[in-house]
N, CA and C atoms as an extended XYZ file, in Angstrom:
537
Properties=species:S:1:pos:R:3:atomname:S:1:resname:S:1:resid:I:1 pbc="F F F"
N       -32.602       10.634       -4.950 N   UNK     1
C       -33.125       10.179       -3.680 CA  UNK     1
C       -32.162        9.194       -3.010 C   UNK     1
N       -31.661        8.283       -3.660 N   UNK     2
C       -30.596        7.474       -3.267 CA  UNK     2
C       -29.451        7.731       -2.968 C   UNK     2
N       -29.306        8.885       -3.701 N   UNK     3
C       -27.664        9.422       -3.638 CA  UNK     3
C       -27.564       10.289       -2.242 C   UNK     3
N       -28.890       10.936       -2.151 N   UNK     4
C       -29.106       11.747       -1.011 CA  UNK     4
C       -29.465       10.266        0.717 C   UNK     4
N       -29.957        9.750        0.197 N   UNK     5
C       -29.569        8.411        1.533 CA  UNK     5
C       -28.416        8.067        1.902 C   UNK     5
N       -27.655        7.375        0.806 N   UNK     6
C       -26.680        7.305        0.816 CA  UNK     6
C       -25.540        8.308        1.285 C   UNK     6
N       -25.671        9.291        0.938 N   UNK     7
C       -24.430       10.479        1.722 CA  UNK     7
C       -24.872       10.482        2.966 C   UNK     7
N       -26.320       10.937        3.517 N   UNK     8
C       -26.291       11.145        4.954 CA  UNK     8
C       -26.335        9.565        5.406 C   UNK     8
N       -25.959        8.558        5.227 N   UNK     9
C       -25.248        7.587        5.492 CA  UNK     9
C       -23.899        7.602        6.206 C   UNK     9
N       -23.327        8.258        5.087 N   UNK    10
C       -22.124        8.226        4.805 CA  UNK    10
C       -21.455        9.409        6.099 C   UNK    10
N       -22.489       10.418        6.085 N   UNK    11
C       -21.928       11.081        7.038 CA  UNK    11
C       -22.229       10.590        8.764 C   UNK    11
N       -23.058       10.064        8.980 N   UNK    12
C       -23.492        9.745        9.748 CA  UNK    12
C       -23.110        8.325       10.705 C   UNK    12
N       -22.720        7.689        9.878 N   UNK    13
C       -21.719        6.173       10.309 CA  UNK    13
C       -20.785        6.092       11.140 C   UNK    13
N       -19.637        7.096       10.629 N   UNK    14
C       -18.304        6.534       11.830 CA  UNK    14
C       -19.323        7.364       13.590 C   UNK    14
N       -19.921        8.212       13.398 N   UNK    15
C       -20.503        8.777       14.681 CA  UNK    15
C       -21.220        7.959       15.684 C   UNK    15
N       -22.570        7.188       14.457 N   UNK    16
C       -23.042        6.109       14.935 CA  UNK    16
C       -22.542        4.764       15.385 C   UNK    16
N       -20.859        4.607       14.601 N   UNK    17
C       -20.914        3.769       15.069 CA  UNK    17
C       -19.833        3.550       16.528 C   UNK    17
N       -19.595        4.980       16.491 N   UNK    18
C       -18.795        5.326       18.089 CA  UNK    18
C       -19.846        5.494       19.076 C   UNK    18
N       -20.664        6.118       18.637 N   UNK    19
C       -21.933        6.021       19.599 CA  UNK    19
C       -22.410        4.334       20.334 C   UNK    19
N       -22.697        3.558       18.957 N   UNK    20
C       -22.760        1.868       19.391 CA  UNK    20
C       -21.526        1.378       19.845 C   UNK    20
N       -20.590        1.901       20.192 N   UNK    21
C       -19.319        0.946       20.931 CA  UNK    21
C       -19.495        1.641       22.297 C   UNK    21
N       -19.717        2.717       22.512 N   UNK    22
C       -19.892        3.233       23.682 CA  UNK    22
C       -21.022        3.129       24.615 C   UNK    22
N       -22.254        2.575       23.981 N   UNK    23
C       -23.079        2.151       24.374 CA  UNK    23
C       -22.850        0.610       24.686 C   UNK    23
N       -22.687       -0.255       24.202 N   UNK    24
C       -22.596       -1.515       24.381 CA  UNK    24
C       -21.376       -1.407       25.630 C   UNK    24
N       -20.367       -0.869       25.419 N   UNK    25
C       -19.043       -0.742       26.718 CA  UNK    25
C       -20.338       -0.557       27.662 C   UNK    25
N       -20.980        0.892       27.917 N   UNK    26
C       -21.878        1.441       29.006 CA  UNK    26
C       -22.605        0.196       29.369 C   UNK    26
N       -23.198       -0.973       28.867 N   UNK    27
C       -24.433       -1.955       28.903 CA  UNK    27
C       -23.161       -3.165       29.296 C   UNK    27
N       -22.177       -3.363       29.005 N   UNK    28
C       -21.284       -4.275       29.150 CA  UNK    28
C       -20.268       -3.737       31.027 C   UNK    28
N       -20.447       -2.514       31.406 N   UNK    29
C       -20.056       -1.588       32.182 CA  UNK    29
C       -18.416       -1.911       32.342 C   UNK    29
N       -17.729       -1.143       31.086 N   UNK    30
C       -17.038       -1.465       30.338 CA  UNK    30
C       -16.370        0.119       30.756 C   UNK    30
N       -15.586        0.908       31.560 N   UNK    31
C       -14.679        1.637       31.617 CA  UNK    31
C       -14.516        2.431       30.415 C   UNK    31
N       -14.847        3.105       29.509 N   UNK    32
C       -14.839        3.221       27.921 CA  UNK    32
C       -13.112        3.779       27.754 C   UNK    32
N       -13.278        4.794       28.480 N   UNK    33
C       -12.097        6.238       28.411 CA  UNK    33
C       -10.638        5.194       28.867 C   UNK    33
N       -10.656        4.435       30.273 N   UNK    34
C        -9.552        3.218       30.541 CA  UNK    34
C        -9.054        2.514       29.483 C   UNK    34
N       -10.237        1.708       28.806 N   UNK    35
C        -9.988        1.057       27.572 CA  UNK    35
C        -9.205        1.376       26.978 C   UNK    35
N        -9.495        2.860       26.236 N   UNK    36
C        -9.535        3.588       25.221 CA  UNK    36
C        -7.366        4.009       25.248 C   UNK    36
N        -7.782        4.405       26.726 N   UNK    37
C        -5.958        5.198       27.138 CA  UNK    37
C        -5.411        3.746       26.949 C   UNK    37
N        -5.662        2.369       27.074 N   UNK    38
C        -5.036        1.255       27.020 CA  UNK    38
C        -4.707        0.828       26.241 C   UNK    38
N        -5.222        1.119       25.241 N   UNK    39
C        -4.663        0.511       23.896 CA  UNK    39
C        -4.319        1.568       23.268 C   UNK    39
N        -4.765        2.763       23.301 N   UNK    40
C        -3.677        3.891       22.875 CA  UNK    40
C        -2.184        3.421       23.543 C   UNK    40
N        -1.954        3.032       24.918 N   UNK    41
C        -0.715        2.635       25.205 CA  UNK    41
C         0.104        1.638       24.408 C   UNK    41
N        -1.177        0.456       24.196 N   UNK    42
C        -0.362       -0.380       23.530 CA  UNK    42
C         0.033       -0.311       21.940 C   UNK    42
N        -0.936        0.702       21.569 N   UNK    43
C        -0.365        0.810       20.322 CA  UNK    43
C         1.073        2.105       20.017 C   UNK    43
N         1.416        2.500       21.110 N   UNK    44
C         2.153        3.644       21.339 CA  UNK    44
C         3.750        2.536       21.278 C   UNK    44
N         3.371        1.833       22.283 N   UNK    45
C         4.233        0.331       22.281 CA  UNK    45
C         4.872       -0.140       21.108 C   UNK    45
N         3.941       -0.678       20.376 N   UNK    46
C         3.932       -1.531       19.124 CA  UNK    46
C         4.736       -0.344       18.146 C   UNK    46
N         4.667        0.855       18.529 N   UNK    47
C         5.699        2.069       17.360 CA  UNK    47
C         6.782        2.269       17.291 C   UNK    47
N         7.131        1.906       19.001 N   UNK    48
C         8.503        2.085       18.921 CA  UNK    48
C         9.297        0.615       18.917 C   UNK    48
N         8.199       -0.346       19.592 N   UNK    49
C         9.277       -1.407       18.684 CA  UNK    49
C         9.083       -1.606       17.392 C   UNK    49
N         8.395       -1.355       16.673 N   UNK    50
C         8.686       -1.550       15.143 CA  UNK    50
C         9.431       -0.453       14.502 C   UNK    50
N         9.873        1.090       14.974 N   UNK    51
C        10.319        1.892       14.327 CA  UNK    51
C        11.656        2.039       14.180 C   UNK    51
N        12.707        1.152       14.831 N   UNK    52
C        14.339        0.659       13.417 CA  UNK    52
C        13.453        0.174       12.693 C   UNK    52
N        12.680       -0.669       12.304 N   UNK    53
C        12.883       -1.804       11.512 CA  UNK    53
C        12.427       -0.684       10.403 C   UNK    53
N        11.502        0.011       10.491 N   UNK    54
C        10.459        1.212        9.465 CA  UNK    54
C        12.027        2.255        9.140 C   UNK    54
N        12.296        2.269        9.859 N   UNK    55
C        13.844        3.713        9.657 CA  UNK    55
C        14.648        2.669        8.653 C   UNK    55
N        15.318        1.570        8.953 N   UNK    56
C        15.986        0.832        8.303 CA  UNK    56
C        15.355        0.780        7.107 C   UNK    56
N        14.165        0.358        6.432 N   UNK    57
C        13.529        0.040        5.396 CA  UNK    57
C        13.913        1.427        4.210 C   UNK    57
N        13.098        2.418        5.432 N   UNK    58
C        13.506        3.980        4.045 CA  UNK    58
C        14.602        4.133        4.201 C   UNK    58
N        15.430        3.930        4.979 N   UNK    59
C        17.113        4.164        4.842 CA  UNK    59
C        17.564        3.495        3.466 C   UNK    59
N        17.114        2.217        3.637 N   UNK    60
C        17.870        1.481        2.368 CA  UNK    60
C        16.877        1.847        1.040 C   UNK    60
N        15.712        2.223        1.022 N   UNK    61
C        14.860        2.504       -0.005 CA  UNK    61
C        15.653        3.629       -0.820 C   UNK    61
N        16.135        4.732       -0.054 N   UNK    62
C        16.847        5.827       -0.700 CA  UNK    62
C        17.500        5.557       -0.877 C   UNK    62
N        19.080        4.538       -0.523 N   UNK    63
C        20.107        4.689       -0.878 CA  UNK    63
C        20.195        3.709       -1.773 C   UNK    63
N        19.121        3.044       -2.301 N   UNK    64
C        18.753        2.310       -3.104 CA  UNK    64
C        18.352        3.346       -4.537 C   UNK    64
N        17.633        4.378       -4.198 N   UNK    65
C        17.623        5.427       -5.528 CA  UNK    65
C        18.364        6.114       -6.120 C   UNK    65
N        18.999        6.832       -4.785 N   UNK    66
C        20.021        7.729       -4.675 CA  UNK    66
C        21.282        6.992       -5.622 C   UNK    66
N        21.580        5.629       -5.401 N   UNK    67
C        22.579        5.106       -6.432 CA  UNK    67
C        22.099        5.016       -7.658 C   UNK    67
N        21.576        5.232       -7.728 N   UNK    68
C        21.226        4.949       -9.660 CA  UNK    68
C        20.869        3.371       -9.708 C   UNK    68
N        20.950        2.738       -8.569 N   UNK    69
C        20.237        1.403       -8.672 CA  UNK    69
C        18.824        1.314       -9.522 C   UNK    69
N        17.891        2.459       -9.285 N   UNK    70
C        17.057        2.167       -9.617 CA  UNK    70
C        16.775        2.113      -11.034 C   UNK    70
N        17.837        3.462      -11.781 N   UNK    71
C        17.667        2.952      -13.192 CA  UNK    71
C        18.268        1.758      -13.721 C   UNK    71
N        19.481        1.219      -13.243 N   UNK    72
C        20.003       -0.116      -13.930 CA  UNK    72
C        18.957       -1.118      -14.075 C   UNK    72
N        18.170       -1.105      -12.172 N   UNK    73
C        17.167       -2.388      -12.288 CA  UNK    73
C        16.077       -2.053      -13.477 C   UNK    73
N        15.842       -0.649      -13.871 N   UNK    74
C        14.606       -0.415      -14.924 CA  UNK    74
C        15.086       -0.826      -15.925 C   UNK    74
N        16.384       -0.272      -16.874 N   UNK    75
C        16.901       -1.023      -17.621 CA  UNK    75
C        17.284       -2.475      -17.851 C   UNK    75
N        17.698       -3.177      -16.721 N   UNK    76
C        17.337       -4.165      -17.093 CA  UNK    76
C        16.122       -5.584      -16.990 C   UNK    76
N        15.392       -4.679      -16.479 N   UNK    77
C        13.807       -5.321      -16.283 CA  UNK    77
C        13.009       -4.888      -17.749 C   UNK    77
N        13.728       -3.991      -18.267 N   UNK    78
C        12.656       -3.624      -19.763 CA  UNK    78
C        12.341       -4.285      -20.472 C   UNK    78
N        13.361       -4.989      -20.649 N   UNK    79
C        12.423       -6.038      -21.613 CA  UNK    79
C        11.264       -7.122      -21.426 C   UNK    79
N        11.369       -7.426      -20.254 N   UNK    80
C        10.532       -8.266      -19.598 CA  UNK    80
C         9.333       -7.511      -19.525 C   UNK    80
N         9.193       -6.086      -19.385 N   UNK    81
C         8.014       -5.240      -19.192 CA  UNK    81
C         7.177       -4.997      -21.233 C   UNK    81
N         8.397       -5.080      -21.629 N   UNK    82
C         8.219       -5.097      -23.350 CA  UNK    82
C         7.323       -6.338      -23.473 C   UNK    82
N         7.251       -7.499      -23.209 N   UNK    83
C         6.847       -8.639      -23.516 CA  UNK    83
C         5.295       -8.409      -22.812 C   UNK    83
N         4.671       -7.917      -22.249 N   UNK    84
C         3.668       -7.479      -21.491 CA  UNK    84
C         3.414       -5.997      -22.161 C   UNK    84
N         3.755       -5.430      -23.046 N   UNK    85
C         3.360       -4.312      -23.503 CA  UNK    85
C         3.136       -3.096      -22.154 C   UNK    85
N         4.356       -3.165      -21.229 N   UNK    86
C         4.211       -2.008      -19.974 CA  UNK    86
C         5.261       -1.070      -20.038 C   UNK    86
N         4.448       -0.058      -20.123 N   UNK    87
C         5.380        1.239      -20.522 CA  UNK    87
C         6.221        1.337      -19.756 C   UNK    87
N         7.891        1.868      -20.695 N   UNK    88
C         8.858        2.139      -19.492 CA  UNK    88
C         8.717        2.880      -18.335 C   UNK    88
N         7.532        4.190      -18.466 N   UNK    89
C         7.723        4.804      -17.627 CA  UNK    89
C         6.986        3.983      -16.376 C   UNK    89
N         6.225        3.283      -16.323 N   UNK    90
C         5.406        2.381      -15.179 CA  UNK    90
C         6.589        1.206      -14.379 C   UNK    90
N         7.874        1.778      -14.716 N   UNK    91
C         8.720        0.364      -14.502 CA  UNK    91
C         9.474        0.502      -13.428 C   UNK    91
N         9.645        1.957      -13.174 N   UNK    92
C         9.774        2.262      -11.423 CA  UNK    92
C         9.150        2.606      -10.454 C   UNK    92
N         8.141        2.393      -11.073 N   UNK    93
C         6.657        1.949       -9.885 CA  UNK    93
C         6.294        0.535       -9.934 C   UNK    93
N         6.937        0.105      -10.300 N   UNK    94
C         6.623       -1.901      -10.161 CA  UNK    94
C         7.763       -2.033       -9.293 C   UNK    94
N         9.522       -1.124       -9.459 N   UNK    95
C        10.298       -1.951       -8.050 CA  UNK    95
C         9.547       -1.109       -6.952 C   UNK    95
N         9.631        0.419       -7.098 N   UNK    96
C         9.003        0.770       -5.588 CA  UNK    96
C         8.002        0.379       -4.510 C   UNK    96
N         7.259       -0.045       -5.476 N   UNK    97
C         5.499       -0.685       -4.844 CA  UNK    97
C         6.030       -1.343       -3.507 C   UNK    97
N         6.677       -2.381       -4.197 N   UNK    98
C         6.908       -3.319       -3.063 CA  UNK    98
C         7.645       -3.151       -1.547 C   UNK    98
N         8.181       -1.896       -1.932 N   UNK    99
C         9.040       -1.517       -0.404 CA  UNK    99
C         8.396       -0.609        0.002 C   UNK    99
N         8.001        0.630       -0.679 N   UNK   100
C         7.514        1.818       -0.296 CA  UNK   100
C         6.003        2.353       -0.447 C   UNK   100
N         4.842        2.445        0.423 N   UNK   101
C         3.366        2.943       -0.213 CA  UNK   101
C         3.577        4.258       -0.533 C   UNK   101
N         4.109        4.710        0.310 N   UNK   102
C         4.783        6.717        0.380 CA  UNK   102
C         5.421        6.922       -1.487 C   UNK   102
N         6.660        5.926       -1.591 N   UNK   103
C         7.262        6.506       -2.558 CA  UNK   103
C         6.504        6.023       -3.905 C   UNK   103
N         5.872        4.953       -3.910 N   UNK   104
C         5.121        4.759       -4.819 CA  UNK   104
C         3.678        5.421       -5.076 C   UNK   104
N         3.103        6.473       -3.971 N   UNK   105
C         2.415        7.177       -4.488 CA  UNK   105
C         2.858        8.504       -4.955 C   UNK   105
N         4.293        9.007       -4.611 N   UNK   106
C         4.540       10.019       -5.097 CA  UNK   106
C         5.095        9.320       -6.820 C   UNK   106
N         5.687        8.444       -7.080 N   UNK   107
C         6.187        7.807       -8.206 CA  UNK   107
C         4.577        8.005       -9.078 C   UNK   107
N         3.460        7.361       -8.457 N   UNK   108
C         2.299        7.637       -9.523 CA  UNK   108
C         1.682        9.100       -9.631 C   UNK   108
N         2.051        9.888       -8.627 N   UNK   109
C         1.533       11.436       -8.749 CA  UNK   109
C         2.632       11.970      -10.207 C   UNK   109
N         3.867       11.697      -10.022 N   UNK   110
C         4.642       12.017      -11.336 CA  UNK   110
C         4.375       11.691      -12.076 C   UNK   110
N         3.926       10.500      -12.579 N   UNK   111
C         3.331        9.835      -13.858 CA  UNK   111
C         2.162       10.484      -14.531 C   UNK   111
N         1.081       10.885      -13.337 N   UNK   112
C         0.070       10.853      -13.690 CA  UNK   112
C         0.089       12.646      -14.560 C   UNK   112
N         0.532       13.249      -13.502 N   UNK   113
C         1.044       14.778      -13.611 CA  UNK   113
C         2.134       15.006      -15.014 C   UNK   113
N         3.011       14.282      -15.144 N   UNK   114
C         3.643       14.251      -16.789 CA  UNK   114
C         3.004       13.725      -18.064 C   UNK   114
N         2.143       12.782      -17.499 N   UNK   115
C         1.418       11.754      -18.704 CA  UNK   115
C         0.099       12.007      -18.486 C   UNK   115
N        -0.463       12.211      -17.349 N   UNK   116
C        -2.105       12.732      -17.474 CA  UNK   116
C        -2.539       11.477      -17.179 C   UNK   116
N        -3.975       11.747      -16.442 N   UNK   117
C        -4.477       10.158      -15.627 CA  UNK   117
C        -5.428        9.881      -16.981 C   UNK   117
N        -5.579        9.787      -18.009 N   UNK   118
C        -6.178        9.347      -19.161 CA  UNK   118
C        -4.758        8.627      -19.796 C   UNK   118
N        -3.477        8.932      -19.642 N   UNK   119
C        -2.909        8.443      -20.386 CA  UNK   119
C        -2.502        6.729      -20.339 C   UNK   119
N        -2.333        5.736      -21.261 N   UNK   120
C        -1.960        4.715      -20.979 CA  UNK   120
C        -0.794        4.245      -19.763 C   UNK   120
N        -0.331        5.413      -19.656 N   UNK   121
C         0.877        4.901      -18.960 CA  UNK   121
C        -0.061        5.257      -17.849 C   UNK   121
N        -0.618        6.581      -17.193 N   UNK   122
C        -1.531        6.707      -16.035 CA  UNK   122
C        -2.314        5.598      -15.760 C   UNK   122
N        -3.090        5.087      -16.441 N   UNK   123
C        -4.440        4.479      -16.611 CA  UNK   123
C        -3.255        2.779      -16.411 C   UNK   123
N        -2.485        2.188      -16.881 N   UNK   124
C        -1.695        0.931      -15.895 CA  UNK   124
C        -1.120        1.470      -14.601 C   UNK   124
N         0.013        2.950      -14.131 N   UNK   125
C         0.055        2.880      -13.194 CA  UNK   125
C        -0.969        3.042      -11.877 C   UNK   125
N        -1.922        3.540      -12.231 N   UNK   126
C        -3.569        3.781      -11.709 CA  UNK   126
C        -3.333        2.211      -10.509 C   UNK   126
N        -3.411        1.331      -12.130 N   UNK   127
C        -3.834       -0.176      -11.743 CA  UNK   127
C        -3.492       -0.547      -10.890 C   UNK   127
N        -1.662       -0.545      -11.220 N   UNK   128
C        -0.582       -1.079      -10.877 CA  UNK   128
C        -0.650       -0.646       -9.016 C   UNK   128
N        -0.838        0.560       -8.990 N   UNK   129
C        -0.643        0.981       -7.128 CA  UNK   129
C        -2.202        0.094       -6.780 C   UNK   129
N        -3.169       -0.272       -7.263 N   UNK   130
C        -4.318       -0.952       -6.718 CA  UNK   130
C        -3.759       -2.346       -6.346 C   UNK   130
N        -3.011       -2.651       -7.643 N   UNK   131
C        -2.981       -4.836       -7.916 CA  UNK   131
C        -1.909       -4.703       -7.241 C   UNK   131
N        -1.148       -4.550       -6.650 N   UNK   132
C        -0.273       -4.678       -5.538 CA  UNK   132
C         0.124       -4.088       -4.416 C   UNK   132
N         1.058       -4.974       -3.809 N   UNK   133
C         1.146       -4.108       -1.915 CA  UNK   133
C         2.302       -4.027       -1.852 C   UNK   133
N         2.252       -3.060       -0.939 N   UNK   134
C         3.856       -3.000       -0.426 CA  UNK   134
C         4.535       -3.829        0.384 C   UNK   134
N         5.029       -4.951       -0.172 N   UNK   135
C         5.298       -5.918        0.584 CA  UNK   135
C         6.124       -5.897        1.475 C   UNK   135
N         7.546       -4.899        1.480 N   UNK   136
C         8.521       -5.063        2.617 CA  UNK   136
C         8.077       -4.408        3.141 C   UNK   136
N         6.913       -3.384        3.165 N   UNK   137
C         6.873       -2.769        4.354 CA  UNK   137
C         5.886       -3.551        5.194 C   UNK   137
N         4.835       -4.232        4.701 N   UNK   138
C         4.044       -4.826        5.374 CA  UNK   138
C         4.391       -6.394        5.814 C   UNK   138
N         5.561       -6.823        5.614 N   UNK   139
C         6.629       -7.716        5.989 CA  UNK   139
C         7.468       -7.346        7.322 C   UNK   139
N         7.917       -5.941        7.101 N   UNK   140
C         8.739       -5.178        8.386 CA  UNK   140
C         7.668       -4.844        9.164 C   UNK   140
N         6.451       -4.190        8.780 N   UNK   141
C         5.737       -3.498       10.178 CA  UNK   141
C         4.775       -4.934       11.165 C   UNK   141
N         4.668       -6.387       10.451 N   UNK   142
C         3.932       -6.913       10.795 CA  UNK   142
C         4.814       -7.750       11.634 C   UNK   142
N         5.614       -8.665       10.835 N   UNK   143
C         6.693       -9.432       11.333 CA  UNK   143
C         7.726       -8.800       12.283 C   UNK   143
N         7.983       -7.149       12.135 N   UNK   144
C         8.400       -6.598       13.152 CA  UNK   144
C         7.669       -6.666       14.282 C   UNK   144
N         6.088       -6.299       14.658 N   UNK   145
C         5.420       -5.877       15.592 CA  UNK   145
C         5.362       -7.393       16.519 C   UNK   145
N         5.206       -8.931       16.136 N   UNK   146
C         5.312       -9.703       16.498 CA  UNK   146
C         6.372      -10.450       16.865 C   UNK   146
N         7.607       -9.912       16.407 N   UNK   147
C         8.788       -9.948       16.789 CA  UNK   147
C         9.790      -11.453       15.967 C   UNK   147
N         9.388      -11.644       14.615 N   UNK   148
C         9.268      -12.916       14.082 CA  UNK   148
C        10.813      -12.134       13.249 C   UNK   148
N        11.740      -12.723       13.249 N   UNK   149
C        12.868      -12.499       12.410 CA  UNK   149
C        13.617      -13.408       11.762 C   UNK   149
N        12.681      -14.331       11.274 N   UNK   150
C        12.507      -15.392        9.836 CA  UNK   150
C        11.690      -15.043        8.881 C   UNK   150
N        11.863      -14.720        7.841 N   UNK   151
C        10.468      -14.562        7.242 CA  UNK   151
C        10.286      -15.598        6.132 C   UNK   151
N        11.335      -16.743        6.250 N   UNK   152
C        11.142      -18.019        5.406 CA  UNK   152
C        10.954      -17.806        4.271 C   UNK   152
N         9.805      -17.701        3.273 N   UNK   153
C         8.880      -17.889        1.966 CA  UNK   153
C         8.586      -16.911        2.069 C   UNK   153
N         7.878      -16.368        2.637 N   UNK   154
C         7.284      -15.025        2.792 CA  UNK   154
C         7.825      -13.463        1.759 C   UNK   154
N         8.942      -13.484        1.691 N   UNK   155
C         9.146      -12.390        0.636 CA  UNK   155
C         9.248      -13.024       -0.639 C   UNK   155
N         9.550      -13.908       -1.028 N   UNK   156
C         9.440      -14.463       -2.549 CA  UNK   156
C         7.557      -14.750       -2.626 C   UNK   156
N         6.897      -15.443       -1.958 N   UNK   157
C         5.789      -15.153       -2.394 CA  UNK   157
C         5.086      -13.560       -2.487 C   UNK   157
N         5.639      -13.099       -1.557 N   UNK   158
C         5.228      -11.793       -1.543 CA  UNK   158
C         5.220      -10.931       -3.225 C   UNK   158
N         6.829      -11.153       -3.040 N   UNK   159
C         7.078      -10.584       -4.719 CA  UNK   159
C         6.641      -11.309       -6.091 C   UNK   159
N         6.557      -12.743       -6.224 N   UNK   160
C         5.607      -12.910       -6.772 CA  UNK   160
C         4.066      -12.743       -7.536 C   UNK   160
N         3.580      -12.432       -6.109 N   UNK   161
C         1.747      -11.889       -6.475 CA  UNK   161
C         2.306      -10.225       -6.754 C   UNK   161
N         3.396       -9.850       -6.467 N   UNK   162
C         3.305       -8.461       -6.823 CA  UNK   162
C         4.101       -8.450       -8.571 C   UNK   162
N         4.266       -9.586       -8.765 N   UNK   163
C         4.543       -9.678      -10.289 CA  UNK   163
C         3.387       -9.992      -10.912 C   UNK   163
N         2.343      -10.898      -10.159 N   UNK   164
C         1.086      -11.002      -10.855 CA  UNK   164
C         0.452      -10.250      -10.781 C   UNK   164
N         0.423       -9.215      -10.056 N   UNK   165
C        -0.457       -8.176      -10.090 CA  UNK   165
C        -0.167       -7.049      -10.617 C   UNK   165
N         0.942       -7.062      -11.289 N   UNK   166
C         1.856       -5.840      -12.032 CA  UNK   166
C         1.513       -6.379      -13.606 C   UNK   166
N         2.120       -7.685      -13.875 N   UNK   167
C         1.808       -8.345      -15.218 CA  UNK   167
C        -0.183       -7.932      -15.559 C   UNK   167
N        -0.415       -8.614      -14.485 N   UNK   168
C        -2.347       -8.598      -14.828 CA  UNK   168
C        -3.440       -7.153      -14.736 C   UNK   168
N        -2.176       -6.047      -14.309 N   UNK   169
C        -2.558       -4.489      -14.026 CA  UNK   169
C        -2.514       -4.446      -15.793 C   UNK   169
N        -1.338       -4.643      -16.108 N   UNK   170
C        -0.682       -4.032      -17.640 CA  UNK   170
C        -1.694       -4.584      -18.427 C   UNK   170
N        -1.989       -6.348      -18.573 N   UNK   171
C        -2.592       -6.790      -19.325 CA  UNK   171
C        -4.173       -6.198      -19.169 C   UNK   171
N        -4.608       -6.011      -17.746 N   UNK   172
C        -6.378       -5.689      -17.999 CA  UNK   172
C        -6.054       -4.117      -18.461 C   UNK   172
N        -5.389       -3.458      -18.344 N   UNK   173
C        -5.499       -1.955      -18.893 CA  UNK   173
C        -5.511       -1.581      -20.626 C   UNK   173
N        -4.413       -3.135      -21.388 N   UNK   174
C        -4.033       -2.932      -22.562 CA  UNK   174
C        -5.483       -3.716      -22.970 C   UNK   174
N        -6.082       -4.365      -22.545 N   UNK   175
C        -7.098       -4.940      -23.286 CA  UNK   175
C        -8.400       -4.272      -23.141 C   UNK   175
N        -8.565       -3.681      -21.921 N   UNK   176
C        -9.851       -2.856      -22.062 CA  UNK   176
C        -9.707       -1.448      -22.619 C   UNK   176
N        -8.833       -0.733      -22.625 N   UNK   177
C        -8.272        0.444      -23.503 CA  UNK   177
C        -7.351        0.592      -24.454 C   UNK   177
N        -7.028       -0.215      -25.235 N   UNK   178
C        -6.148        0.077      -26.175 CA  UNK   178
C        -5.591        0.601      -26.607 C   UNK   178
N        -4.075        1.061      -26.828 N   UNK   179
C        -3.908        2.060      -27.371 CA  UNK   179
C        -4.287        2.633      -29.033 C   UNK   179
């Protein structure tokens, strides 16, 4: 009975709740469709000035793989992932996270697809794409869109919580499932 509320909920919401914005515009006598083309403009705006900064980002993301950068940094981040009991294979989805949401979900579709989403290594990278963000990109698309080209503190804290949330992915996965 609940489950059945709940879905026609579920289906029923984003409709209702375009219905209540369009009503309140109508009661507010609020132009709806003007609005609507207006900020479609401005967000049309906001794409192309942020899109070097988005091209630049995957530019260097690949030629960042493409060199074999990425295995040196795995190799030499392993041990640090050893001390946390995090499988090697989860260790190039801890650098990607942070630059890429795209490449780090294809990085966990491989994992999951070679190792199986039951497997330990699935079941931390699972975590791992939850407990952290992609920080340069949400560094470039935000700080781009506002036009801010300092970002001070901002990427070291960034990478930080994405170490705590990589360290505390590994640790809640090894303690509630064990191998």
């Amino acid at each position: 009975m609940l489950w059945n509320l709940l879905s026609a909920f579920s289906n029923w919401a984003l409709p209702l709740l375009v219905l209540l914005i369009v009503t309140a515009a109508a009661v507010k006598r609020v132009n709806v469709y003007s609005a609507f083309v207006k900020g479609a403009k401005e967000g049309l705006e906001t794409v192309f000035r942020i899109a070097p900064y988005l091209l630049a980002m995957l530019v260097a993301i690949r030629v960042f793989q493409s060199s074999g950068a990425m295995d040196l940094l795995t190799q030499i981040i392993a041990p640090v992932g050893n001390l946390v009991s995090a499988p090697r294979q989860v260790l190039p989805l801890a650098i990607v996270r942070p630059l890429s949401g795209s490449g780090s979900l294809g990085m966990l579709a491989g994992i999951l697809q070679e190792h199986g989403p039951d497997s330990q290594a699935g079941l931390i990278a699972s975590t791992v794409q939850g407990s952290t963000e992609t920080t340069f990109y949400i560094l470039t698309v935000y700080f781009g869109a506002v036009s801010i080209s300092r970002a001070r503190h901002a990427p070291l804290v960034g990478l930080l919580a994405d170490v705590a949330g990589f360290i505390a992915a590994v640790l809640a996965v090894n303690w509630l499932w064990p191998q």
